XYZ file of C-alpha atoms in Angstrom:
716
model
C -238.840 -88.260 -60.614
C -237.919 -89.080 -64.227
C -234.242 -89.371 -65.026
C -234.631 -90.672 -68.542
C -232.900 -88.678 -71.271
C -230.113 -87.916 -68.846
C -226.810 -87.084 -70.474
C -223.288 -88.052 -69.484
C -220.664 -85.517 -70.468
C -217.126 -84.532 -69.815
C -215.671 -81.076 -70.205
C -212.641 -78.999 -69.402
C -214.176 -77.642 -66.190
C -214.261 -81.158 -64.806
C -210.611 -82.044 -65.308
C -209.434 -80.888 -61.848
C -212.376 -82.430 -59.957
C -210.985 -85.201 -57.778
C -212.782 -88.508 -57.614
C -215.102 -87.765 -60.536
C -217.077 -90.821 -61.650
C -219.444 -89.255 -64.154
C -221.362 -86.098 -65.000
C -225.151 -86.093 -65.369
C -227.531 -83.602 -66.965
C -231.284 -84.108 -66.879
C -234.313 -82.149 -68.180
C -235.696 -81.856 -64.646
C -232.795 -79.517 -63.730
C -232.353 -77.245 -66.716
C -228.911 -75.635 -66.768
C -227.629 -77.712 -63.848
C -224.968 -80.402 -63.973
C -224.604 -83.115 -61.336
C -221.091 -84.445 -60.791
C -220.979 -87.841 -59.124
C -217.772 -88.155 -57.128
C -216.059 -90.556 -54.769
C -215.360 -88.537 -51.635
C -212.565 -89.094 -49.138
C -214.412 -87.820 -46.048
C -218.020 -87.601 -44.892
C -217.894 -86.050 -41.417
C -217.350 -82.294 -41.193
C -216.364 -80.636 -37.906
C -218.112 -77.371 -37.066
C -215.666 -74.545 -36.152
C -215.150 -74.187 -32.405
C -216.350 -70.577 -32.361
C -219.605 -71.456 -34.111
C -222.996 -70.938 -32.444
C -224.239 -74.296 -33.699
C -225.564 -76.612 -30.950
C -223.622 -79.538 -32.462
C -220.050 -80.298 -33.490
C -220.365 -82.552 -36.549
C -222.314 -82.417 -39.802
C -222.711 -84.513 -42.933
C -223.429 -82.959 -46.327
C -224.142 -85.581 -49.009
C -224.046 -82.886 -51.721
C -222.109 -79.686 -52.402
C -223.529 -76.687 -54.206
C -226.936 -75.095 -54.295
C -229.540 -74.355 -56.937
C -230.821 -71.186 -55.228
C -227.864 -69.264 -53.772
C -226.856 -65.864 -55.157
C -223.387 -64.880 -56.301
C -221.924 -61.857 -54.500
C -219.011 -60.310 -56.391
C -216.865 -57.150 -56.318
C -214.376 -55.457 -58.619
C -210.794 -56.789 -58.129
C -209.649 -53.280 -57.090
C -212.068 -53.143 -54.146
C -210.206 -52.550 -50.877
C -210.747 -55.015 -48.034
C -210.006 -54.002 -44.443
C -207.505 -56.451 -42.961
C -207.438 -57.425 -39.282
C -204.252 -55.386 -38.810
C -206.107 -52.228 -39.858
C -204.630 -51.962 -43.348
C -206.396 -52.049 -46.705
C -205.700 -54.673 -49.363
C -207.252 -55.092 -52.855
C -209.635 -58.033 -52.901
C -207.719 -59.522 -55.841
C -204.766 -60.041 -53.483
C -206.756 -61.712 -50.691
C -205.841 -65.339 -50.010
C -207.577 -68.116 -48.105
C -206.439 -67.940 -44.485
C -205.984 -64.158 -44.445
C -207.329 -62.382 -41.383
C -209.797 -59.620 -42.232
C -212.355 -57.476 -40.423
C -215.974 -58.607 -40.331
C -218.875 -57.653 -38.080
C -220.954 -59.435 -35.489
C -224.189 -58.338 -33.751
C -223.676 -57.416 -30.101
C -226.841 -56.297 -28.377
C -228.212 -53.293 -30.227
C -224.927 -52.756 -32.094
C -222.732 -54.464 -34.613
C -219.059 -54.594 -33.738
C -215.972 -55.009 -35.863
C -214.364 -58.398 -35.239
C -211.513 -60.389 -36.698
C -212.462 -63.222 -39.034
C -210.755 -65.637 -41.411
C -211.079 -65.802 -45.186
C -212.446 -69.272 -45.942
C -212.661 -69.005 -49.730
C -211.738 -66.685 -52.585
C -212.846 -66.992 -56.181
C -213.201 -65.139 -59.482
C -216.035 -64.973 -61.979
C -217.474 -62.609 -64.581
C -220.667 -60.687 -63.832
C -222.502 -57.663 -65.168
C -220.999 -54.627 -63.438
C -222.791 -51.890 -61.486
C -221.123 -48.839 -59.943
C -222.525 -47.452 -56.687
C -221.417 -43.918 -55.791
C -221.768 -42.506 -52.273
C -221.927 -38.878 -51.199
C -218.482 -38.956 -49.591
C -216.954 -39.951 -52.940
C -216.654 -43.672 -52.248
C -217.290 -45.790 -55.344
C -217.888 -49.547 -55.406
C -218.140 -51.672 -58.535
C -220.053 -54.889 -57.880
C -222.482 -57.323 -59.427
C -226.203 -56.696 -59.130
C -226.456 -59.677 -56.750
C -224.031 -58.218 -54.227
C -225.450 -56.989 -50.924
C -224.376 -54.142 -48.675
C -225.533 -53.286 -45.171
C -227.642 -50.141 -45.115
C -229.260 -48.284 -42.236
C -232.384 -50.253 -43.221
C -230.767 -53.669 -43.496
C -229.046 -55.738 -46.188
C -229.838 -54.676 -49.742
C -228.808 -55.938 -53.158
C -227.169 -53.567 -55.614
C -229.881 -54.072 -58.246
C -233.442 -55.409 -58.316
C -234.353 -58.729 -59.866
C -235.774 -58.761 -63.396
C -239.520 -58.202 -63.143
C -240.269 -61.770 -64.237
C -238.172 -63.235 -61.397
C -239.847 -61.621 -58.414
C -238.761 -59.019 -55.881
C -235.917 -58.365 -53.469
C -234.642 -55.459 -51.405
C -232.230 -53.315 -53.440
C -230.330 -50.041 -53.165
C -231.925 -46.710 -53.998
C -230.839 -43.104 -53.562
C -232.788 -43.053 -50.316
C -230.394 -45.551 -48.686
C -227.269 -44.943 -46.642
C -224.610 -47.630 -46.270
C -223.019 -48.673 -42.979
C -219.308 -48.362 -42.299
C -216.874 -45.487 -42.656
C -216.282 -45.164 -46.414
C -213.017 -44.149 -48.018
C -213.981 -41.175 -50.143
C -211.895 -40.759 -53.270
C -209.059 -42.631 -51.548
C -210.743 -45.864 -52.586
C -210.676 -44.740 -56.211
C -207.086 -43.569 -55.992
C -205.579 -46.649 -54.378
C -202.316 -46.208 -55.907
C -198.796 -46.805 -55.877
C -196.837 -49.247 -53.821
C -195.267 -47.646 -50.745
C -191.517 -47.149 -50.523
C -190.626 -44.955 -53.502
C -187.747 -42.551 -52.953
C -189.988 -39.525 -52.346
C -192.247 -41.370 -49.870
C -189.163 -42.889 -48.227
C -187.511 -39.534 -47.559
C -190.783 -38.113 -46.276
C -191.081 -41.042 -43.856
C -187.501 -40.567 -42.613
C -188.133 -36.836 -42.149
C -191.148 -37.530 -39.959
C -189.544 -40.383 -38.027
C -186.089 -38.888 -37.396
C -187.335 -35.373 -36.659
C -190.068 -36.806 -34.458
C -188.112 -39.350 -32.432
C -184.484 -39.475 -33.563
C -181.330 -37.953 -32.145
C -178.681 -36.389 -34.407
C -175.505 -35.118 -32.785
C -172.527 -33.403 -34.440
C -170.565 -31.434 -31.891
C -167.007 -30.517 -31.025
C -165.805 -30.980 -27.443
C -162.544 -30.115 -25.632
C -160.609 -32.726 -23.722
C -159.925 -31.684 -20.143
C -156.578 -33.400 -19.963
C -155.014 -31.986 -23.100
C -157.283 -29.099 -24.012
C -157.457 -30.442 -27.558
C -160.785 -30.413 -29.434
C -162.490 -33.580 -30.618
C -165.655 -34.075 -32.693
C -168.565 -36.403 -31.857
C -170.974 -37.477 -34.618
C -173.804 -39.788 -33.655
C -177.263 -40.878 -34.814
C -179.718 -42.802 -32.653
C -183.328 -43.825 -33.211
C -184.884 -45.689 -30.251
C -188.372 -47.225 -30.520
C -190.476 -49.805 -28.735
C -192.255 -50.840 -31.953
C -190.189 -53.157 -34.088
C -192.254 -52.551 -37.237
C -191.305 -48.861 -37.408
C -187.718 -49.618 -36.447
C -187.411 -52.204 -39.218
C -188.925 -49.884 -41.843
C -186.617 -47.073 -40.767
C -183.570 -49.324 -40.986
C -184.542 -50.516 -44.470
C -185.182 -46.964 -45.673
C -181.827 -45.801 -44.272
C -180.054 -48.652 -46.034
C -181.711 -47.599 -49.303
C -180.259 -44.135 -48.688
C -176.824 -45.683 -48.192
C -176.747 -45.611 -44.378
C -175.807 -48.779 -42.465
C -176.919 -48.888 -38.833
C -176.408 -51.199 -35.873
C -179.350 -52.495 -33.850
C -178.713 -52.374 -30.098
C -180.780 -52.687 -26.903
C -181.642 -49.267 -25.547
C -183.990 -49.645 -22.558
C -185.020 -52.618 -20.449
C -188.734 -53.281 -20.211
C -190.617 -52.780 -16.956
C -194.174 -53.366 -15.785
C -195.084 -49.887 -17.037
C -192.832 -49.633 -20.091
C -191.990 -51.841 -23.023
C -188.363 -52.623 -23.883
C -186.754 -50.486 -26.562
C -184.123 -51.093 -29.209
C -182.190 -48.458 -31.104
C -180.604 -47.951 -34.506
C -177.218 -46.267 -34.182
C -174.351 -45.097 -36.358
C -171.405 -42.796 -35.635
C -170.051 -42.390 -39.148
C -169.759 -38.784 -40.249
C -170.803 -39.725 -43.771
C -173.951 -41.397 -42.420
C -174.780 -38.297 -40.421
C -174.436 -36.126 -43.527
C -176.601 -38.510 -45.596
C -179.351 -38.610 -42.972
C -179.436 -34.825 -42.687
C -179.713 -34.551 -46.462
C -182.557 -37.124 -46.546
C -184.692 -35.354 -43.928
C -184.352 -31.831 -45.327
C -187.636 -29.955 -45.633
C -188.498 -29.796 -49.359
C -189.306 -26.409 -50.843
C -192.400 -27.757 -52.578
C -193.449 -31.029 -50.922
C -195.396 -33.397 -53.164
C -198.385 -35.417 -51.976
C -196.193 -38.508 -51.894
C -193.666 -36.800 -49.604
C -196.533 -35.573 -47.413
C -197.840 -39.145 -47.090
C -194.436 -40.450 -46.117
C -193.863 -37.610 -43.654
C -197.195 -38.163 -41.932
C -196.547 -41.915 -41.727
C -193.158 -41.350 -40.134
C -194.197 -38.689 -37.660
C -197.312 -40.704 -36.710
C -195.178 -43.794 -36.052
C -192.839 -41.633 -33.969
C -195.243 -39.335 -32.109
C -198.797 -40.305 -33.017
C -201.556 -42.119 -31.147
C -204.997 -43.518 -31.906
C -207.093 -44.310 -28.870
C -210.718 -43.882 -27.897
C -211.584 -42.732 -31.404
C -209.081 -39.841 -31.235
C -206.179 -39.598 -33.694
C -203.485 -37.067 -32.849
C -199.791 -36.375 -33.431
C -197.882 -34.555 -30.695
C -194.591 -32.631 -30.608
C -193.029 -29.626 -28.909
C -191.415 -28.308 -32.112
C -193.688 -25.711 -33.721
C -192.028 -26.156 -37.117
C -192.831 -29.875 -37.095
C -196.398 -29.190 -35.967
C -196.843 -26.686 -38.803
C -195.624 -29.231 -41.360
C -198.037 -31.818 -39.929
C -200.976 -29.449 -40.358
C -199.886 -28.493 -43.875
C -199.505 -32.141 -44.928
C -202.944 -33.029 -43.602
C -204.456 -30.051 -45.416
C -202.742 -31.067 -48.655
C -204.286 -34.556 -48.446
C -207.749 -33.221 -47.639
C -207.754 -34.542 -44.073
C -209.458 -32.097 -41.637
C -207.483 -31.236 -38.515
C -207.156 -28.807 -35.624
C -204.170 -27.585 -33.613
C -204.608 -28.184 -29.902
C -202.930 -25.919 -27.310
C -199.688 -27.017 -25.652
C -199.666 -28.600 -22.222
C -197.527 -27.480 -19.285
C -194.531 -29.327 -20.742
C -194.788 -27.410 -24.001
C -196.082 -30.385 -26.017
C -198.889 -29.544 -28.454
C -200.918 -31.809 -30.753
C -202.497 -31.798 -34.164
C -205.764 -33.769 -34.011
C -207.323 -35.309 -37.113
C -211.064 -34.561 -37.023
C -214.007 -36.060 -38.892
C -214.413 -39.334 -37.053
C -213.614 -42.878 -38.078
C -214.165 -42.337 -41.778
C -211.400 -39.724 -41.916
C -209.164 -41.767 -39.615
C -209.378 -44.794 -41.912
C -208.654 -42.542 -44.888
C -205.600 -41.250 -43.025
C -204.301 -44.775 -42.416
C -205.087 -45.813 -45.977
C -203.483 -42.805 -47.666
C -200.495 -42.485 -45.346
C -199.567 -46.108 -44.603
C -197.884 -46.016 -41.171
C -195.811 -49.022 -40.122
C -197.024 -49.676 -36.563
C -199.963 -52.080 -36.613
C -201.095 -51.602 -33.015
C -202.013 -47.998 -33.755
C -204.429 -48.932 -36.528
C -206.877 -51.001 -34.496
C -210.620 -51.022 -35.131
C -211.526 -54.419 -33.677
C -214.147 -54.355 -30.925
C -215.513 -50.923 -31.771
C -219.124 -50.458 -32.804
C -220.167 -50.025 -36.427
C -221.127 -46.366 -36.443
C -221.294 -44.213 -39.554
C -219.828 -40.718 -39.282
C -219.300 -40.064 -43.013
C -222.146 -39.290 -45.394
C -222.528 -42.674 -47.058
C -225.829 -41.884 -48.731
C -226.247 -43.445 -52.167
C -225.928 -40.845 -54.935
C -226.456 -43.189 -57.881
C -226.285 -46.798 -59.040
C -225.088 -47.173 -62.621
C -225.417 -50.238 -64.807
C -222.069 -50.165 -66.630
C -223.591 -52.235 -69.411
C -220.868 -54.866 -69.607
C -219.576 -57.935 -67.855
C -216.378 -57.544 -65.865
C -213.972 -59.665 -63.872
C -215.271 -59.979 -60.310
C -213.769 -61.358 -57.113
C -215.427 -62.408 -53.876
C -214.434 -63.975 -50.595
C -216.185 -66.002 -47.935
C -215.414 -65.221 -44.296
C -216.295 -66.746 -40.963
C -218.672 -63.880 -40.151
C -220.288 -63.971 -43.621
C -219.296 -60.353 -44.233
C -216.272 -58.090 -44.625
C -215.445 -54.409 -45.102
C -215.200 -53.409 -48.778
C -214.116 -49.852 -49.623
C -215.061 -48.938 -46.087
C -218.625 -50.310 -46.087
C -220.053 -53.546 -44.677
C -220.363 -56.091 -47.469
C -222.107 -59.470 -47.473
C -220.725 -62.740 -48.778
C -222.049 -66.271 -49.256
C -221.131 -68.561 -46.365
C -221.443 -71.852 -48.223
C -219.174 -71.326 -51.210
C -216.121 -72.738 -49.464
C -217.757 -76.138 -49.832
C -217.258 -75.904 -53.600
C -213.799 -74.398 -53.815
C -212.133 -77.110 -51.794
C -213.242 -79.540 -54.520
C -211.285 -77.451 -57.092
C -214.437 -75.922 -58.556
C -214.893 -72.232 -59.156
C -216.876 -71.103 -56.137
C -218.531 -68.402 -58.221
C -220.642 -69.442 -61.202
C -220.007 -73.167 -60.680
C -221.557 -73.049 -57.221
C -224.975 -72.377 -58.735
C -224.841 -74.806 -61.642
C -222.375 -77.570 -60.766
C -223.761 -79.805 -58.004
C -221.383 -82.367 -56.557
C -222.966 -85.585 -55.278
C -220.894 -87.801 -52.974
C -222.098 -91.150 -54.199
C -219.928 -93.128 -51.764
C -220.675 -90.954 -48.723
C -222.252 -93.838 -46.771
C -219.252 -96.148 -47.251
C -216.781 -93.426 -46.274
C -218.906 -92.531 -43.261
C -218.864 -96.136 -42.052
C -215.083 -96.153 -42.166
C -214.835 -92.875 -40.264
C -217.281 -94.000 -37.587
C -215.343 -97.233 -37.135
C -212.202 -95.428 -36.018
C -211.235 -96.016 -32.373
C -211.043 -92.244 -31.850
C -214.687 -91.632 -32.772
C -216.484 -90.550 -29.579
C -220.055 -91.010 -30.879
C -220.772 -87.301 -30.769
C -223.999 -85.872 -32.153
C -224.118 -85.447 -35.958
C -226.485 -82.993 -37.663
C -227.893 -83.307 -41.170
C -229.563 -80.408 -42.934
C -227.166 -77.615 -41.935
C -225.887 -76.743 -45.399
C -228.658 -77.969 -47.693
C -231.742 -80.093 -47.268
C -230.624 -83.753 -47.244
C -234.001 -84.632 -48.752
C -233.824 -82.299 -51.736
C -235.245 -83.587 -55.024
C -231.999 -85.204 -56.124
C -232.175 -87.540 -53.101
C -235.006 -89.330 -54.872
C -232.488 -90.393 -57.492
C -229.324 -90.973 -55.462
C -230.843 -92.338 -52.229
C -227.840 -91.437 -50.105
C -229.703 -90.948 -46.834
C -230.588 -94.611 -46.173
C -226.914 -95.566 -46.146
C -226.043 -92.604 -43.935
C -228.778 -93.452 -41.422
C -227.701 -97.101 -41.320
C -224.036 -96.160 -40.821
C -224.864 -93.822 -37.926
C -227.097 -96.436 -36.355
C -224.523 -99.209 -36.602
C -221.934 -96.927 -35.004
C -224.375 -95.987 -32.196
C -224.017 -92.307 -33.087
C -226.903 -89.933 -32.218
C -228.061 -87.666 -35.034
C -230.663 -85.100 -36.048
C -232.333 -84.188 -39.319
C -233.840 -80.887 -40.390
C -235.997 -80.950 -43.520
C -239.041 -79.318 -45.050
C -240.084 -81.991 -47.500
C -242.087 -85.199 -47.294
C -239.369 -87.354 -48.892
C -238.141 -88.152 -45.384
C -241.170 -90.427 -44.970
C -239.470 -92.902 -47.309
C -236.849 -93.548 -44.622
C -239.150 -93.764 -41.607
C -238.535 -97.510 -41.089
C -234.790 -96.842 -40.947
C -235.264 -93.963 -38.514
C -237.463 -96.083 -36.268
C -234.824 -98.810 -36.110
C -232.161 -96.184 -35.464
C -234.186 -94.695 -32.590
C -234.110 -98.078 -30.832
C -230.354 -97.723 -30.436
C -229.486 -94.009 -30.528
C -231.156 -90.662 -29.962
C -232.758 -89.415 -33.185
C -234.123 -85.853 -33.424
C -236.257 -84.545 -36.266
C -237.335 -80.930 -36.697
C -240.239 -79.697 -38.832
C -241.217 -76.074 -39.419
C -244.901 -75.111 -39.324
C -245.985 -71.538 -38.605
C -249.201 -71.237 -40.626
C -252.367 -73.238 -41.065
C -253.905 -70.974 -43.702
C -252.430 -72.324 -46.990
C -253.101 -69.069 -48.833
C -251.224 -66.956 -46.268
C -248.469 -69.574 -46.032
C -247.848 -69.582 -49.789
C -247.884 -65.803 -49.943
C -245.275 -65.579 -47.198
C -243.326 -68.757 -48.030
C -243.749 -69.283 -51.782
C -242.543 -72.635 -53.055
C -242.333 -74.453 -49.737
C -244.483 -77.468 -48.782
C -248.002 -76.545 -47.740
C -249.261 -76.855 -44.152
C -251.169 -80.063 -44.861
C -248.022 -81.745 -46.182
C -246.015 -80.682 -43.138
C -248.730 -81.851 -40.750
C -248.709 -85.142 -42.603
C -244.966 -85.413 -42.057
C -245.358 -84.585 -38.355
C -248.089 -87.202 -38.035
C -246.000 -89.837 -39.780
C -243.021 -89.106 -37.537
C -245.165 -89.222 -34.401
C -246.879 -92.428 -35.462
C -243.426 -93.891 -35.915
C -242.551 -92.854 -32.340
C -239.960 -90.228 -33.316
C -241.410 -87.298 -31.276
C -240.876 -84.490 -33.790
C -240.073 -80.992 -32.629
C -242.239 -78.393 -34.391
C -240.967 -74.872 -34.895
C -243.980 -72.545 -35.072
C -241.882 -69.675 -36.293
C -242.342 -66.911 -37.069
C -245.459 -65.583 -35.400
C -246.612 -62.530 -37.387
C -247.993 -59.765 -35.142
C -251.659 -58.974 -35.874
C -251.774 -61.807 -38.442
C -250.973 -65.069 -36.675
C -250.611 -64.110 -33.019
C -254.282 -64.238 -32.104
C -255.510 -66.753 -29.552
C -257.653 -68.338 -32.263
C -254.732 -68.869 -34.655
C -252.238 -70.119 -32.067
C -254.880 -72.311 -30.474
C -255.703 -73.901 -33.836
C -252.012 -74.318 -34.683
C -251.160 -76.013 -31.401
C -254.253 -78.150 -31.624
C -253.215 -79.289 -35.098
C -249.648 -79.995 -33.943
C -250.879 -81.844 -30.877
C -253.353 -83.869 -32.933
C -250.595 -84.707 -35.437
C -248.365 -85.809 -32.594
C -245.751 -83.091 -32.252
C -243.743 -83.562 -29.067
C -242.992 -79.906 -28.474
C -243.673 -76.557 -30.098
C -241.054 -73.824 -30.219
C -242.746 -70.476 -30.811
C -241.085 -67.207 -31.707
C -242.138 -63.794 -33.000
C -241.073 -62.624 -36.424
C -237.382 -61.709 -36.571
C -236.842 -58.962 -39.138
C -233.245 -59.606 -40.032
C -231.520 -57.006 -42.245
C -232.474 -57.665 -45.852
C -235.551 -59.675 -44.869
C -236.908 -56.598 -43.113
C -237.233 -54.583 -46.317
C -238.711 -57.472 -48.267
C -241.289 -58.261 -45.593
C -242.334 -54.658 -45.007
C -242.743 -54.179 -48.762
C -244.918 -57.289 -48.865
C -246.858 -56.065 -45.834
C -247.409 -52.709 -47.529
C -248.979 -54.443 -50.510
C -251.034 -57.014 -48.621
C -251.852 -55.292 -45.304
C -250.904 -51.589 -45.609
C -252.785 -50.707 -42.428
C -250.304 -52.822 -40.425
C -247.120 -51.090 -41.627
C -247.229 -48.252 -39.027
C -247.859 -50.799 -36.267
C -244.834 -52.874 -37.288
C -242.674 -49.767 -37.461
C -243.587 -48.959 -33.869
C -243.293 -52.562 -32.667
C -239.854 -53.184 -34.215
C -238.438 -49.680 -34.316
C -235.092 -49.886 -36.085
C -234.175 -53.263 -34.652
C -234.648 -56.863 -35.741
C -236.718 -58.006 -32.763
C -240.186 -57.125 -31.574
C -240.301 -55.109 -28.376
C -239.660 -56.892 -25.089
C -243.175 -56.046 -23.949
C -244.656 -57.795 -26.990
C -242.469 -60.875 -26.525
C -243.501 -61.175 -22.894
C -247.150 -60.822 -23.880
C -246.749 -63.509 -26.534
C -244.890 -65.737 -24.067
C -247.827 -65.650 -21.641
C -250.287 -66.578 -24.369
C -248.065 -69.408 -25.605
C -247.557 -70.831 -22.102
C -251.309 -71.034 -21.532
C -251.935 -72.678 -24.880
C -249.101 -75.149 -24.395
C -250.642 -76.277 -21.125
C -254.065 -76.444 -22.701
C -252.862 -78.756 -25.471
C -250.699 -80.977 -23.337
C -247.285 -79.445 -23.955
C -246.739 -79.227 -20.209
C -242.988 -78.938 -19.750
C -239.941 -79.973 -21.626
C -238.829 -83.425 -20.651
C -242.233 -84.460 -19.314
C -244.896 -86.630 -20.844
C -248.260 -85.384 -22.010
C -251.072 -85.653 -19.533
C -253.180 -88.740 -20.158
C -255.923 -88.273 -22.683
C -254.422 -85.131 -24.141
C -254.912 -84.449 -27.826
C -252.366 -86.369 -29.824
C -252.034 -89.206 -27.302
C -249.286 -91.480 -28.506
C -250.670 -94.368 -30.449
C -247.804 -96.779 -29.839
C -244.123 -96.951 -28.961
C -242.199 -94.690 -26.619
C -243.934 -91.919 -24.614
C -244.796 -89.208 -27.032
C -244.703 -86.384 -24.573
C -240.937 -86.658 -24.250
C -239.126 -83.603 -25.392
C -236.291 -84.744 -27.676
C -232.807 -83.535 -26.965
C -233.725 -80.637 -29.149
C -230.892 -80.154 -31.595
C -233.360 -78.237 -33.735
C -235.248 -76.683 -30.819
C -234.123 -73.385 -29.398
C -232.149 -73.503 -26.194
C -233.901 -70.318 -25.152
C -237.391 -70.372 -26.560
C -238.323 -66.936 -27.953
C -241.869 -67.420 -26.745
C -240.568 -67.516 -23.199
C -239.578 -63.896 -23.542
C -235.844 -64.466 -23.988
C -235.490 -63.832 -27.702
C -233.770 -60.519 -27.232
C -230.864 -59.352 -29.339
C -228.561 -61.955 -27.788
C -230.853 -64.919 -28.370
C -230.597 -66.806 -31.647
C -233.319 -68.205 -33.833
C -232.980 -71.111 -36.216
C -231.825 -68.965 -39.128
C -229.289 -67.183 -36.896
C -227.689 -70.556 -36.266
C -227.145 -71.039 -39.955
C -229.721 -73.808 -40.297
C -231.994 -74.077 -43.280
C -234.167 -70.947 -43.340
C -237.798 -71.906 -43.757
C -239.034 -68.329 -43.701
C -237.626 -65.112 -45.053
């Protein structure tokens, strides 16, 4: 690689970058700037809830030349973990929001943490859905549709193809209708406040103003009293604040002791006659209630008498006047509802109909105080609203955009499931903009080996396994210039720390002598992906990746060095690469090259990849499209019957080519007999191998493939 004509520059964007040594631009990376820094840490701990089969990683560089930027308008509403909506411009790192996670055949709403938040400017597109929901986003942003992840806009014709939204798509989630457009005013204005107090006090308060006669003297006396007793402190606190704003001071007192079946309750009380008069004035029914009063009233009466359980939202009361006002308020806000008959105690209910989409609109528009009643976590992602795409408009201008990164790699934006980029946090913590800078400003930790040595020398280091290649390929082109990996390998070896490397490229061969020496002292695992032998088919499916011959050469070099490489023959393409002839030739080639084990798995049509692959299949092999549609249905995995059939074929071929069992040596004289060094038939500890091999029939919805684990995707 030529690095002549490289240019050293400084600029305003670099001022906050800590540890900056110099900035390099080179003709080989047009439009990209490398920032050489002195880092303070090298080891990165993987989050405890991660599915990764390791706990520590090392990333010699930060940033990526190929990632997309996913951005939304600052006004876009994000669903928080407490069930409320918040504009994305107000989201902070550490906030708890709602994401999704696959669970069997469903996705479920789960709580996740915001890991990064950043701003950038991108060309704006507006997507309008049939329920009225509108979302302004960049063309690179992706949303989950009934047919998988899709970008807002296609790539320019000269740049290739990708799955993108059309009017035939329907988004997943619940939508917000026009409520998302009309996210409005801050809660707590005087009109909303009095509506809330009307709903709360009439629903659950006690107002007493009565004259009694003393038995002893026969003289009359007057009792004035207000009490509001609740088990939920959030509603009690809001009520107290609203009363104070009306000029009413209350005392907070214990009201009921908690039991195994009932929560403790506190009460707001006052016995001042002036307070009684003020409260009565505040909760008077207005002659012409405004929408803002209706919102406040519904929030108050829901906090007092409402429930949301099992997907049913209802507000109950025995007072027909209150029930009538509830129905009228819901009608005024466009929220469908029905009046249910009274039970034997005379209590009737108004039920909000329309499913989750209407329920979330109710919570968003009304703004109740009690968090526990707003829950969505754990429920399945099911779409009840009509979220079909009506149109996608190029607004013709760049606009301020905001995006966040979450632990689940997605979040709920304006009521629909929205994708984000998982790796951008690695840029923001270095004080870079995690938006545009992530794609063009690459940070290189030039002292990573020295820092790593210091960290590994600490008495607390337990010599746990360290993985390289989880964020970006450690042997990307820039490694030819910076040569960071030799120092990293030597540091891990000296500290007797086991490690694994995942890479596609042949540059790793440069460090084979170091890896051999390391393997004499610690366990060293290397994973190589090879699913095709036909170079034409491989380049059509995996454009731009090393060809099969180069990967076989890498496998052979690793095996000759005694490093027992694991080969991932994934994915197997039904009717294209699943024949006995193809798999036999592939395993023969791997065995001859010296692969220690082959992990085989059928094609996994993840959302987003599914559309791209089926479009490619329609162009290249149109006769196979109906077969794939039957084999995969609407899911990501091939049918269980197919996986079991493939598993049987793979087992036979493994035995035939000497891949007898994991952890056992090859039978003597098998193809690929180890030339020298340690027994080549040993199955390495398998940090890059699947714990449940899909070819053994276990790659159902709960199994994870390499890309599911967040490792470098070789395919799709």
